CSV table of C-alpha atoms in Angstrom, one decimal:
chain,number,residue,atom,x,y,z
D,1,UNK,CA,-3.2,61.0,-186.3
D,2,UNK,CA,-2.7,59.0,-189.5
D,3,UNK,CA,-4.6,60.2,-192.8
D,4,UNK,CA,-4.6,56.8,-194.0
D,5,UNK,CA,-4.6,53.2,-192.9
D,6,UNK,CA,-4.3,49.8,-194.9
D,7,UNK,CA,-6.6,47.4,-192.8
D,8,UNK,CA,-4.2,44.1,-193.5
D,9,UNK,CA,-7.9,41.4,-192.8
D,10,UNK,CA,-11.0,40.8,-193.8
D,11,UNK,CA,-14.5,39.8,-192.7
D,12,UNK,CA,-16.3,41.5,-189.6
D,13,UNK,CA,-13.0,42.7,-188.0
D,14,UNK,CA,-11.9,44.7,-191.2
D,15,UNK,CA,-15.5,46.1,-191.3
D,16,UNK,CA,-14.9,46.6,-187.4
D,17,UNK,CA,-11.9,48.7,-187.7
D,18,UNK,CA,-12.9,50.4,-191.2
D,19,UNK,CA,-15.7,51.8,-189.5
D,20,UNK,CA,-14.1,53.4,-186.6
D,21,UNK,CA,-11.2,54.6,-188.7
D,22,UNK,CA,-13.7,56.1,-191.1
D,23,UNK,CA,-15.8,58.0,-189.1
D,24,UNK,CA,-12.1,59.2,-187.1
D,25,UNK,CA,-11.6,61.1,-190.8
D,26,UNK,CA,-9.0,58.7,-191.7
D,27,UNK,CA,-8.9,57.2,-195.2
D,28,UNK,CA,-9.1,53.2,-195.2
D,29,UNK,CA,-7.4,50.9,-197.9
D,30,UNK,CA,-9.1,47.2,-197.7
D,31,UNK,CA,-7.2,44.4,-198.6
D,32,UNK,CA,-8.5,41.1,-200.2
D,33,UNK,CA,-7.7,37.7,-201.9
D,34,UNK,CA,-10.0,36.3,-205.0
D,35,UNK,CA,-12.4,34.4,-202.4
D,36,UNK,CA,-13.2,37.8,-200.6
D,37,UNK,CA,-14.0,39.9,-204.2
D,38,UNK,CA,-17.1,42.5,-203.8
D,39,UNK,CA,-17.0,40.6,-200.3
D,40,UNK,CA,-18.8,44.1,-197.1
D,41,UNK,CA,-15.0,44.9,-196.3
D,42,UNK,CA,-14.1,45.2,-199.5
D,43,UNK,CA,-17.0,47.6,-201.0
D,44,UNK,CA,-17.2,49.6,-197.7
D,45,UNK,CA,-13.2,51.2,-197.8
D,46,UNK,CA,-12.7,54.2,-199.2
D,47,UNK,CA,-10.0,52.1,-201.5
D,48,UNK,CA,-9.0,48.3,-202.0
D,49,UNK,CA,-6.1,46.1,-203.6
D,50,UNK,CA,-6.0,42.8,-204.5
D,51,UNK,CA,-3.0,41.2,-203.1
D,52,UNK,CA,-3.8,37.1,-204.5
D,53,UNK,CA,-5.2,33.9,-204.6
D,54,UNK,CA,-7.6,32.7,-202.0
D,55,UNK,CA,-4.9,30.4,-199.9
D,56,UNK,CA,-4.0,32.7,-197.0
D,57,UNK,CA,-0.2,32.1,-197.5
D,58,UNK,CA,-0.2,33.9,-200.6
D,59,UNK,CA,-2.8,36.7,-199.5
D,60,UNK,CA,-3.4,37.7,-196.1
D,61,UNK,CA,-0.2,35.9,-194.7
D,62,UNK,CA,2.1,37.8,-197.4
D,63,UNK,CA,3.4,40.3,-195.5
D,64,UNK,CA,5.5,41.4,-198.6
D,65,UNK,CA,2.3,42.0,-200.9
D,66,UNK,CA,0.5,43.9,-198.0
D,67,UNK,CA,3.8,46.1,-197.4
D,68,UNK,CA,3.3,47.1,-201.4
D,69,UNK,CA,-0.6,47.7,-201.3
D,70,UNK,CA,0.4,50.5,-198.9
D,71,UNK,CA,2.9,51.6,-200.2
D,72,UNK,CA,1.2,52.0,-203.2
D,73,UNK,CA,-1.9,53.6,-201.8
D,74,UNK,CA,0.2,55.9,-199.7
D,75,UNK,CA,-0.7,54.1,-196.7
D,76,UNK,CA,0.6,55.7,-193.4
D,77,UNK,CA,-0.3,52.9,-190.9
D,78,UNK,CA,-1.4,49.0,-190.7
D,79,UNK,CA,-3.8,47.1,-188.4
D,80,UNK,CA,-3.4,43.8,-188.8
D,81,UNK,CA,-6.7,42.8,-186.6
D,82,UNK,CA,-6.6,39.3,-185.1
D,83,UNK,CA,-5.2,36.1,-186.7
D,84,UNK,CA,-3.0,36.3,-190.1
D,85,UNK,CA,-0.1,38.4,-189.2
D,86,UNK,CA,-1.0,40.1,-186.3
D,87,UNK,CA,0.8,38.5,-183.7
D,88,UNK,CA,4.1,37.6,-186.2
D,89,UNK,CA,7.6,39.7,-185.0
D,90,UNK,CA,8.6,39.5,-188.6
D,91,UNK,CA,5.5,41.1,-190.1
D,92,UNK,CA,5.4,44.0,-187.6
D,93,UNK,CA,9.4,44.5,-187.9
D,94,UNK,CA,9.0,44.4,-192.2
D,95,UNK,CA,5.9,46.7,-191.9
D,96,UNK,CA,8.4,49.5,-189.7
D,97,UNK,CA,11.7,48.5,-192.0
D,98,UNK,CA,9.2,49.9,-194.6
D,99,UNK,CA,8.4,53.3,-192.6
D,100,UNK,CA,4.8,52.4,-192.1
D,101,UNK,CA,3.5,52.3,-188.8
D,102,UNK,CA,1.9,49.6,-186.9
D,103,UNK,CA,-1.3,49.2,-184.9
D,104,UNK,CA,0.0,47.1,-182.5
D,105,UNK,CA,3.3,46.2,-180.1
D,106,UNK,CA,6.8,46.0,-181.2
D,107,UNK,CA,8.4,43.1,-182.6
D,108,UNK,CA,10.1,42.4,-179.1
D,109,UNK,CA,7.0,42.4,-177.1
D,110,UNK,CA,5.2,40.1,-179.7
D,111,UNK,CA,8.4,37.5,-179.6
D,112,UNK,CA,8.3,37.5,-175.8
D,113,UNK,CA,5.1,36.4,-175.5
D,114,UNK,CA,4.5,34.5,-178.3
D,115,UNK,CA,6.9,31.6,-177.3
D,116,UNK,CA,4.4,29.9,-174.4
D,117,UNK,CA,8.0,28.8,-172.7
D,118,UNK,CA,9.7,32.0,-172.6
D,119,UNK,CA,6.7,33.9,-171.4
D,120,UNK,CA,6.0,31.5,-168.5
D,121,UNK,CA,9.1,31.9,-167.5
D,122,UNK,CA,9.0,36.1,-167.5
D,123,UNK,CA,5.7,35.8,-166.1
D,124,UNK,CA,7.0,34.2,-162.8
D,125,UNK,CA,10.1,36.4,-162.8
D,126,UNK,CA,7.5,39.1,-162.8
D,127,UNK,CA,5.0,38.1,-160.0
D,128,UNK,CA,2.3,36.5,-162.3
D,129,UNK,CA,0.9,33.4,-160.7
D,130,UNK,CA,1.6,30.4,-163.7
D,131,UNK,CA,1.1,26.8,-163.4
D,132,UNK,CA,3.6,23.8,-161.9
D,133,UNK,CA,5.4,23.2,-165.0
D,134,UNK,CA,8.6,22.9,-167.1
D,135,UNK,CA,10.7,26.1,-167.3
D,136,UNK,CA,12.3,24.9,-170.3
D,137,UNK,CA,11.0,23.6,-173.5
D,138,UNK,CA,10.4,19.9,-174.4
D,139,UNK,CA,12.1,18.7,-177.6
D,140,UNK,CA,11.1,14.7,-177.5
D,141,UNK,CA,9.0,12.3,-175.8
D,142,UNK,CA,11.8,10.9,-173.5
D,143,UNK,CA,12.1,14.6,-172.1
D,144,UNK,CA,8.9,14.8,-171.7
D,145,UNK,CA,8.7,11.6,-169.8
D,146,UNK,CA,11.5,12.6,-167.6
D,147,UNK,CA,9.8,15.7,-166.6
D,148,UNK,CA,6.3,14.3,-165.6
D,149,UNK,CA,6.8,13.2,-161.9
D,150,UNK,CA,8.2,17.1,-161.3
D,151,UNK,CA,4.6,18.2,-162.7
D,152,UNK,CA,2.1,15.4,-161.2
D,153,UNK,CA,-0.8,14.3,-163.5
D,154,UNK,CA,-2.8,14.7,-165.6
D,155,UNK,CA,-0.5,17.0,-168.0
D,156,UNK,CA,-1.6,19.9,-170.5
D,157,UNK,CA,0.4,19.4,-173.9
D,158,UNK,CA,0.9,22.3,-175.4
D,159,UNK,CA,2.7,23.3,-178.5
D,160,UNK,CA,5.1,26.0,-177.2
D,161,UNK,CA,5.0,28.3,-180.3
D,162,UNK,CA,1.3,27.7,-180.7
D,163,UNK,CA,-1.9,30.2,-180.1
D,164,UNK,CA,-5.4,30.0,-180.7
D,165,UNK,CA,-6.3,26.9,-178.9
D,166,UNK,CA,-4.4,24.5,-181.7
D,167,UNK,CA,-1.8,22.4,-180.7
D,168,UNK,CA,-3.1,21.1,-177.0
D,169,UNK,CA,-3.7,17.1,-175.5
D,170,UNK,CA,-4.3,15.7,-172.3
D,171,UNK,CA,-2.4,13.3,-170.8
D,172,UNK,CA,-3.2,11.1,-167.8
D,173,UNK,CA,-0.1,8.5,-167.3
D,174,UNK,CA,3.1,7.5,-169.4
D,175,UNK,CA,1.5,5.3,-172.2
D,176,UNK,CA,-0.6,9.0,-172.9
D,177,UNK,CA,1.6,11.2,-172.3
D,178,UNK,CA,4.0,9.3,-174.4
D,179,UNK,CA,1.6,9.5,-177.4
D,180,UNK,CA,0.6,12.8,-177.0
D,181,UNK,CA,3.7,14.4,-177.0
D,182,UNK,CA,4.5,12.8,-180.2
D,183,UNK,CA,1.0,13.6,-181.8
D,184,UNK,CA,1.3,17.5,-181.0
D,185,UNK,CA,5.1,17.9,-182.0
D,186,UNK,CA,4.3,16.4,-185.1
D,187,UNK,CA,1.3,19.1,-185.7
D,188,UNK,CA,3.0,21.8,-184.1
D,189,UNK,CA,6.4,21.2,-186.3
D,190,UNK,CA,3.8,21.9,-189.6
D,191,UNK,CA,1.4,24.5,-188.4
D,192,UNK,CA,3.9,26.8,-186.5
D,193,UNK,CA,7.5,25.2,-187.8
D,194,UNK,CA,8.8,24.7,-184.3
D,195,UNK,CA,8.2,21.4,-182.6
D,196,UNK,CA,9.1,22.1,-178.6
D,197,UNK,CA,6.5,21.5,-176.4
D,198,UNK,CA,5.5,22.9,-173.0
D,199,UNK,CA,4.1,20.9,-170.3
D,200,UNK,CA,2.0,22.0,-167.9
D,201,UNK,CA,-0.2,20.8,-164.8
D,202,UNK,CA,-3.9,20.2,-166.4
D,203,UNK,CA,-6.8,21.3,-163.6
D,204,UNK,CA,-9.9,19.2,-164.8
D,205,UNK,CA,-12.2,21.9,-163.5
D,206,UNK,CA,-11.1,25.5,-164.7
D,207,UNK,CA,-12.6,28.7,-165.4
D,208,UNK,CA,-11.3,30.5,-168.7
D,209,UNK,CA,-10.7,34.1,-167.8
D,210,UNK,CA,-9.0,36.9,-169.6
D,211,UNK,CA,-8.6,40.8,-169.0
D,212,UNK,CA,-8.3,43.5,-171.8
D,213,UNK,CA,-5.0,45.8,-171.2
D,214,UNK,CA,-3.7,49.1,-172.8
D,215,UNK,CA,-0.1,49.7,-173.3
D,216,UNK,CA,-1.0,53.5,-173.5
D,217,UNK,CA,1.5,55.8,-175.7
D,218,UNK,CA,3.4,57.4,-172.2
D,219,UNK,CA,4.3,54.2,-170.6
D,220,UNK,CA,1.2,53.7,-168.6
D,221,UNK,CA,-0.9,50.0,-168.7
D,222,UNK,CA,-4.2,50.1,-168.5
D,223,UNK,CA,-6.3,47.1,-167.0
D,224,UNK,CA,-9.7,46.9,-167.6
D,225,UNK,CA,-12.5,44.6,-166.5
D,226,UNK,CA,-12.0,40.4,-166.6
D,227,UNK,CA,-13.9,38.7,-169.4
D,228,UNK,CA,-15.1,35.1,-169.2
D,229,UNK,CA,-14.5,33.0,-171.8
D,230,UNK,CA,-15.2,29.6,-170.5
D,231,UNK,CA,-18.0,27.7,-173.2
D,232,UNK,CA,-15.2,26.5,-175.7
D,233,UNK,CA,-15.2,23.8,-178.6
D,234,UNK,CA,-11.9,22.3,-179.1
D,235,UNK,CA,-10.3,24.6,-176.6
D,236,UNK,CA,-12.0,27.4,-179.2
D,237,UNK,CA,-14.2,30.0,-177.7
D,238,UNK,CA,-17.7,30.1,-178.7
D,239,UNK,CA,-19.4,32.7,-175.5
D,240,UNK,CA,-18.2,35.5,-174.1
D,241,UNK,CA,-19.2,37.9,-171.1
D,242,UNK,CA,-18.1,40.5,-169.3
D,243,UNK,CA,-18.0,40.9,-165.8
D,244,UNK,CA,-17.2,36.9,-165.0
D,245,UNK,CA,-19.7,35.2,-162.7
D,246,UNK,CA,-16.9,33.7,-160.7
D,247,UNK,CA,-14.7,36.9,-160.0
D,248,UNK,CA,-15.5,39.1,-157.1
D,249,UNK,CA,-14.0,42.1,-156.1
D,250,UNK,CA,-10.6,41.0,-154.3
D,251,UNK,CA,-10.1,38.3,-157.3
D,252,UNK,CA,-10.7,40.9,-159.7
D,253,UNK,CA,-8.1,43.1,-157.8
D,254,UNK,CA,-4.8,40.6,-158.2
D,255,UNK,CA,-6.3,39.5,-161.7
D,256,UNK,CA,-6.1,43.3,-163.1
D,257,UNK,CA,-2.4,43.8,-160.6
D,258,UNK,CA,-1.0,40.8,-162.4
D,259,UNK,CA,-2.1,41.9,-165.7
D,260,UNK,CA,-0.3,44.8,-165.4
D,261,UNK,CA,2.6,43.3,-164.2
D,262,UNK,CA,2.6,41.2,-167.1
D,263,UNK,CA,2.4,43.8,-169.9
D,264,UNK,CA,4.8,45.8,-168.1
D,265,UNK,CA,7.2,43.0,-168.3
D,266,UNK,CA,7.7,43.2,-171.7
D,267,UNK,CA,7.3,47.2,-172.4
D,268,UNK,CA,3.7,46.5,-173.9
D,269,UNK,CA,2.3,49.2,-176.4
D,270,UNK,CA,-1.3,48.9,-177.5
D,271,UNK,CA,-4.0,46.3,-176.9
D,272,UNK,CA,-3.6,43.2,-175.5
D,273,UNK,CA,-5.1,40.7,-173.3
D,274,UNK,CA,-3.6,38.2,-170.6
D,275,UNK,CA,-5.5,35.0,-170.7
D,276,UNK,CA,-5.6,33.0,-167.6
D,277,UNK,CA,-7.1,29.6,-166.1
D,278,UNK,CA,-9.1,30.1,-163.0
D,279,UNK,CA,-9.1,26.9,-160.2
D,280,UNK,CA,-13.2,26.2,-160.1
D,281,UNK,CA,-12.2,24.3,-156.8
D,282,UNK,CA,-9.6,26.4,-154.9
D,283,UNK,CA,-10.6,30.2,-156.9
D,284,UNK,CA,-6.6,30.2,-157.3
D,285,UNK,CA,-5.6,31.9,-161.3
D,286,UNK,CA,-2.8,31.0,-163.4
D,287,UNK,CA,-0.9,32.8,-166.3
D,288,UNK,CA,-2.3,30.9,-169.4
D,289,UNK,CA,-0.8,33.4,-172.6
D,290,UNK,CA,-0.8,36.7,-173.7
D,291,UNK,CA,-2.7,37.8,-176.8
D,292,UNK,CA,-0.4,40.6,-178.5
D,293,UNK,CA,-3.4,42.1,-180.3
D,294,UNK,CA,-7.1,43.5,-180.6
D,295,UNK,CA,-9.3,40.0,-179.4
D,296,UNK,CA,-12.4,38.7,-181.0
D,297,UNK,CA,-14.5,39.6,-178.0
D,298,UNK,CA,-13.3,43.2,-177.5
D,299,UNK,CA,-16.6,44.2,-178.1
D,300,UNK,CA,-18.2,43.1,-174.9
D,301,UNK,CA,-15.6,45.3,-172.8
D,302,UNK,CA,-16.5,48.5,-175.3
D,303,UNK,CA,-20.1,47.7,-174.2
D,304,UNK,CA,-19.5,48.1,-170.5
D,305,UNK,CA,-16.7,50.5,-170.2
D,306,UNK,CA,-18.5,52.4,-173.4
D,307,UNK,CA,-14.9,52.9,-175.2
D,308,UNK,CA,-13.9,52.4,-178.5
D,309,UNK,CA,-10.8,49.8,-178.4
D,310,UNK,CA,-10.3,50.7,-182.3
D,311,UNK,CA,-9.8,54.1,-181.6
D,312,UNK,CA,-7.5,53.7,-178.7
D,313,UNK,CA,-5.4,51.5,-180.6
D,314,UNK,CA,-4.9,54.1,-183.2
D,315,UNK,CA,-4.3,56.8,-180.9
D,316,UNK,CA,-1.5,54.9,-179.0
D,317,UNK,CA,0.1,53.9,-182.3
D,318,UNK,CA,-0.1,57.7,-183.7
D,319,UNK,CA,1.3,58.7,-180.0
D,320,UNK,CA,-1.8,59.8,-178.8
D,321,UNK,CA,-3.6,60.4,-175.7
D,322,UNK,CA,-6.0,58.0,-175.9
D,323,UNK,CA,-9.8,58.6,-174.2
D,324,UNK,CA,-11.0,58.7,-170.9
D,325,UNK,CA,-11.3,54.8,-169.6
D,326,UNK,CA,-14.8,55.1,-167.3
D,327,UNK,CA,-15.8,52.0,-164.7
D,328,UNK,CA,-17.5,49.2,-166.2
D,329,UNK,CA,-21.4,49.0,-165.9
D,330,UNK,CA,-23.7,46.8,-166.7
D,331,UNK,CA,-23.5,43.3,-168.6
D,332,UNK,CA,-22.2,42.2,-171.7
D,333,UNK,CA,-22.1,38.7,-173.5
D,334,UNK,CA,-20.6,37.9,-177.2
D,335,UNK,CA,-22.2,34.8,-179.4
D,336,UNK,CA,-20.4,34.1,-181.8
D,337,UNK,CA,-22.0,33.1,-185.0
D,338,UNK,CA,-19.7,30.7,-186.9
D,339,UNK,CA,-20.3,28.6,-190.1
D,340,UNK,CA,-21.0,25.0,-188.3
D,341,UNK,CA,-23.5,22.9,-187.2
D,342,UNK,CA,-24.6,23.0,-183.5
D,343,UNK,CA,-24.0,19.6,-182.6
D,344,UNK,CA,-20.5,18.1,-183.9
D,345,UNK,CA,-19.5,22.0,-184.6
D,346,UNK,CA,-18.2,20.8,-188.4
D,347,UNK,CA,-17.7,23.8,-190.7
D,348,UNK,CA,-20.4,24.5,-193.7
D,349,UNK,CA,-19.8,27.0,-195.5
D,350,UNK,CA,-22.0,27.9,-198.6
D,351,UNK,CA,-23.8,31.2,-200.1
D,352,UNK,CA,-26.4,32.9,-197.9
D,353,UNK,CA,-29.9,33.1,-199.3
D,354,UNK,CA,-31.2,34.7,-196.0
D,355,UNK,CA,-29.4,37.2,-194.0
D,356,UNK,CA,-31.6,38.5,-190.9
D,357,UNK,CA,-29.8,39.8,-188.2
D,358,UNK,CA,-31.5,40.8,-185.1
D,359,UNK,CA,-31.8,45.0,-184.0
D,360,UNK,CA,-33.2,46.2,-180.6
D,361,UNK,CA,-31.9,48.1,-177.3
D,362,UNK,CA,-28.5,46.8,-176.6
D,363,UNK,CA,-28.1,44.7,-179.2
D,364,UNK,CA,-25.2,45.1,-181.8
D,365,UNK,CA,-23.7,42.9,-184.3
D,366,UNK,CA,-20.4,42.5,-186.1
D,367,UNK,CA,-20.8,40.7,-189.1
D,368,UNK,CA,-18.4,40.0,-192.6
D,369,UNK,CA,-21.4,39.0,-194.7
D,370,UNK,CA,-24.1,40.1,-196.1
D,371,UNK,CA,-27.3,38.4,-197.9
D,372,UNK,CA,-26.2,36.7,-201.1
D,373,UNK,CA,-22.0,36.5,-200.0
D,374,UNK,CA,-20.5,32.8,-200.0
D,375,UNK,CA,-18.9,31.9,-196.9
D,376,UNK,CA,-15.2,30.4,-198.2
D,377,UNK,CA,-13.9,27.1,-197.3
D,378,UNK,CA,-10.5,28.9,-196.9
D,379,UNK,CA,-10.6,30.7,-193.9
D,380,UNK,CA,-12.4,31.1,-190.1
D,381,UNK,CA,-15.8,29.8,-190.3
D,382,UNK,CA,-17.0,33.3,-188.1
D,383,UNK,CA,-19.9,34.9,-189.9
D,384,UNK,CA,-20.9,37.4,-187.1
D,385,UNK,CA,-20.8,37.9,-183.7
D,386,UNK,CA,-23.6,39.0,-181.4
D,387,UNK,CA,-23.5,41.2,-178.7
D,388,UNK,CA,-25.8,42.0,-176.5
D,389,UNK,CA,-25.7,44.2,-173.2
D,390,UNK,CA,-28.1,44.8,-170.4
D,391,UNK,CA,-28.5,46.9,-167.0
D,392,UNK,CA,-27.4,43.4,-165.5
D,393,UNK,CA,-26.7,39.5,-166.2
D,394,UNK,CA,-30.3,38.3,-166.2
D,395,UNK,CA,-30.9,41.1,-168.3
D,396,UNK,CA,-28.2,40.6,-170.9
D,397,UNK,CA,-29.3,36.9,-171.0
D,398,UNK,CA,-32.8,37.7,-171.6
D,399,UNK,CA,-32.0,40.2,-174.5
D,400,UNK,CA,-29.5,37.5,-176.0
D,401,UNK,CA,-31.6,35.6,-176.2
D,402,UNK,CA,-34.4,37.1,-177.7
D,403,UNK,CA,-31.6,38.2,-180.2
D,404,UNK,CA,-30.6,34.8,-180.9
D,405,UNK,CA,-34.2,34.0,-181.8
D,406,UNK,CA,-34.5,36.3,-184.0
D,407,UNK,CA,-31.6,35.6,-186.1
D,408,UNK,CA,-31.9,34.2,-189.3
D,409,UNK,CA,-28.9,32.8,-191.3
D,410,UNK,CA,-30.2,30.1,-194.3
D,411,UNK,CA,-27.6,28.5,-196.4
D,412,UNK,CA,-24.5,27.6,-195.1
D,413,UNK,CA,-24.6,25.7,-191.6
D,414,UNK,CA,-24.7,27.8,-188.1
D,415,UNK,CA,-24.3,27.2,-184.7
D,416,UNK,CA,-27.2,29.5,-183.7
D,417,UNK,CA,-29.5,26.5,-182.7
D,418,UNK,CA,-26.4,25.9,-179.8
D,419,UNK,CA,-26.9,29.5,-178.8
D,420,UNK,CA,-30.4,29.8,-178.3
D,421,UNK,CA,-30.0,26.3,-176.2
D,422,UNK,CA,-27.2,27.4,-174.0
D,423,UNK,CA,-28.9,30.5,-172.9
D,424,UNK,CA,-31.4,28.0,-171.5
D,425,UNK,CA,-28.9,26.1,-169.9
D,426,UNK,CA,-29.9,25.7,-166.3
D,427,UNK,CA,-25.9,25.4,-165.5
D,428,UNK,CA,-24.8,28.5,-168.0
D,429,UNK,CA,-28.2,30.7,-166.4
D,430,UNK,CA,-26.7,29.5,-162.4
D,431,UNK,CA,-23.4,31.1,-163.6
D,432,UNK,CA,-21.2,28.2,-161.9
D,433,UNK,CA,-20.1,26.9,-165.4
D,434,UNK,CA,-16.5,26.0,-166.4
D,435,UNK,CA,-15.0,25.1,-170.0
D,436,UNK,CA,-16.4,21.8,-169.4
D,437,UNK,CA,-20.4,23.2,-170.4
D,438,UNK,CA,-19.8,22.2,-174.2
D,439,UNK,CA,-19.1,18.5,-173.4
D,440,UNK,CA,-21.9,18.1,-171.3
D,441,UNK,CA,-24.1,19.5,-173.6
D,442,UNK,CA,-23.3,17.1,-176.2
């Protein structure tokens, strides 16, 4: 096992893996950029660098600066986390060229899946279930016109390089389409620097679901129990929970089979998770992406299989038997508590004045503030996340919510007000919800 890892994030992740890694004997280096100074992940590491200015580009994006903090530290290891440079070949290929290891898949598995084209294509060559749709990448709107009739309307725009739910349109004829693809190859041409576009068949009722797999050290994958991430802002998520109330026993079966299939595919070390959209009128699944990395909502499926993800990822990038995997139990459900307001979902970030976070059986939460810490403008507007397990769904809803009540965030905006009112939600309590739930609520 390592004797010392450089935690390449900040916020409630880096105070995530800090903590596991700390109480695993390992030493912890925190980075951070001038907005995050005397910031919980900072103060809590054994050691930190600053590594620049508060712009992301030229802090937690510069893989060159990170590469030096642990080199000069004597770093053995990096976790990137999510977001920032977890999921970019080049990072994790500079961080190896440097003799440091990295706590997550190789460069190749990340490239596969990270161009949305390219891994739709390997998917079906595999036996995953994807989507009617184009097998090669759009490069203008006349292509994209051309291809249309083969696909059938309406049409999911997507930016084929893109991730996180950025870079995606609905189309429902030409004139739209038309537009659209314009609109998102513009965007995706800044944000990602690659302006190809996949198209894909858009179901207007779907289920979000995702499972959690383990590329263990020896070659093995590891599925474990589907997550539902369905209630979504701007194709964001915004609730999690673990098991779905929409997959039974012989759906779970293929979804875990496929999953495996698909990290197989590519050789697939560490954690990851295959997202996919579920039919709400036929119950059919389709390959949606692959997150090469440890997921915002890993906590709910460390609730019910009571694992440490953290620690497994560690002890498959050390070459490490990782821990026993037991059966799920029980229920889980992540809120996440971000830095907007609960109607239009605008970011506000500001200095906290009041910091009160809710404690009780089953409850646990992941935060990367504390009382009297600004919220920056720069980055993801996540303050915390909540999450709450019980014996059983009703359970876990009744504890969320009480937890949700009792949590008390004054000075910049949050969305708890949306929480506490979507776990009164007469379509979210009946389970038969799709992404669709956020619209109607608003």
């Amino acid at each position: 096992m390592f004797e010392s890892l450089l935690i390449a994030n900040r916020g409630e992740i880096a105070r995530r893996i800090n903590r596991t890694a700390q109480q695993m004997g390992i030493r912890t280096i925190a980075v951070y950029s001038d907005a995050d100074e005397g910031t919980p992940h900072v103060l809590e590491a054994d050691e930190a660098v600053h590594i620049g200015p508060a712009d992301p580009a030229s802090s937690y994006l510069n893989i060159e600066a990170i590469i030096a903090a642990a080199k000069s530290t004597g770093a053995q290891a990096i976790h990137p986390g999510y977001g920032f440079c977890s999921e970019k070949a080049d990072a994790a290929a500079a961080v190896l060229s440097a003799g440091l290891a990295w706590v997550g898949p190789s460069p190749q598995a990340i490239t596969a899946m990270g161009d949305k084209v390219n891994a739709r294509n390997l998917m079906a060559e595999h036996g995953v279930p994807v989507a009617a749709g184009g097998d090669t990448p759009v490069t203008n709107t006349a292509e994209a016109l051309a291809a249309a009739p083969q696909i059938g309307y309406p049409i999911m725009v997507k930016a084929a390089a893109g991730g996180g739910g950025m870079g995606m349109a609905i189309a429902h004829d030409e004139s739209e389409l038309a537009a659209q693809a314009e609109k998102i190859s513009a965007f995706a041409s800044r944000l990602f620097g690659s302006a190809d576009l996949l198209l894909e068949r858009y179901f207007p009722r779907v289920r979000h679901i995702e499972v959690q797999v383990l590329g263990l050290a020896d070659g093995r994958v590891i599925a474990l129990q589907e997550r539902e991430c369905s209630v979504q802002r701007r194709h964001q998520k915004l609730v999690e929970e673990t098991p779905s109330p929409a997959v039974e026993q012989q759906l779970r079966a293929r979804m875990l089979a496929a999953s495996r299939a698909a990290a197989e595919a590519v050789d697939y070390r560490g954690a990851g998770t295959i997202e996919y959209l579920l039919d709400a009128d036929t119950g059919e699944f389709y390959f949606l992406e692959m997150n090469t990395r440890l997921q915002v909502e890993h906590p709910i499926t460390e609730a019910v299989h009571g694992i440490d993800l953290v620690k497994a990822q560690l002890q498959i990038a050390a070459g490490e038997a990782t821990d026993p995997m037991p059966e799920a139990r029980g229920h889980a459900i992540e809120l996440r508590i971000n830095a907007e307001d609960s109607k239009r979902f605008l970011p506000g970030p500001g200095t906290i004045s009041t910091w009160r976070a809710p404690t009780g059986e089953g409850v646990r939460v992941d935060a990367g503030y504390a009382e009297g810490d600004t919220v920056p403008r720069y980055y993801d507007s996540l303050m915390a996340k909540l999450i709450v397990s019980g014996s059983d769904r009703a359970d876990a809803i009744r504890r969320a919510a009480a937890a949700a009540a009792d949590f008390d965030i004054v000075g910049p905006k949050s969305n708890l007000e949306f929480h506490r009112e979507l776990l009164g939600n007469d379509e979210f309590l009946g389970g038969k919800y799709d992404t669709g739930i956020v619209g109607r609520m608003r």
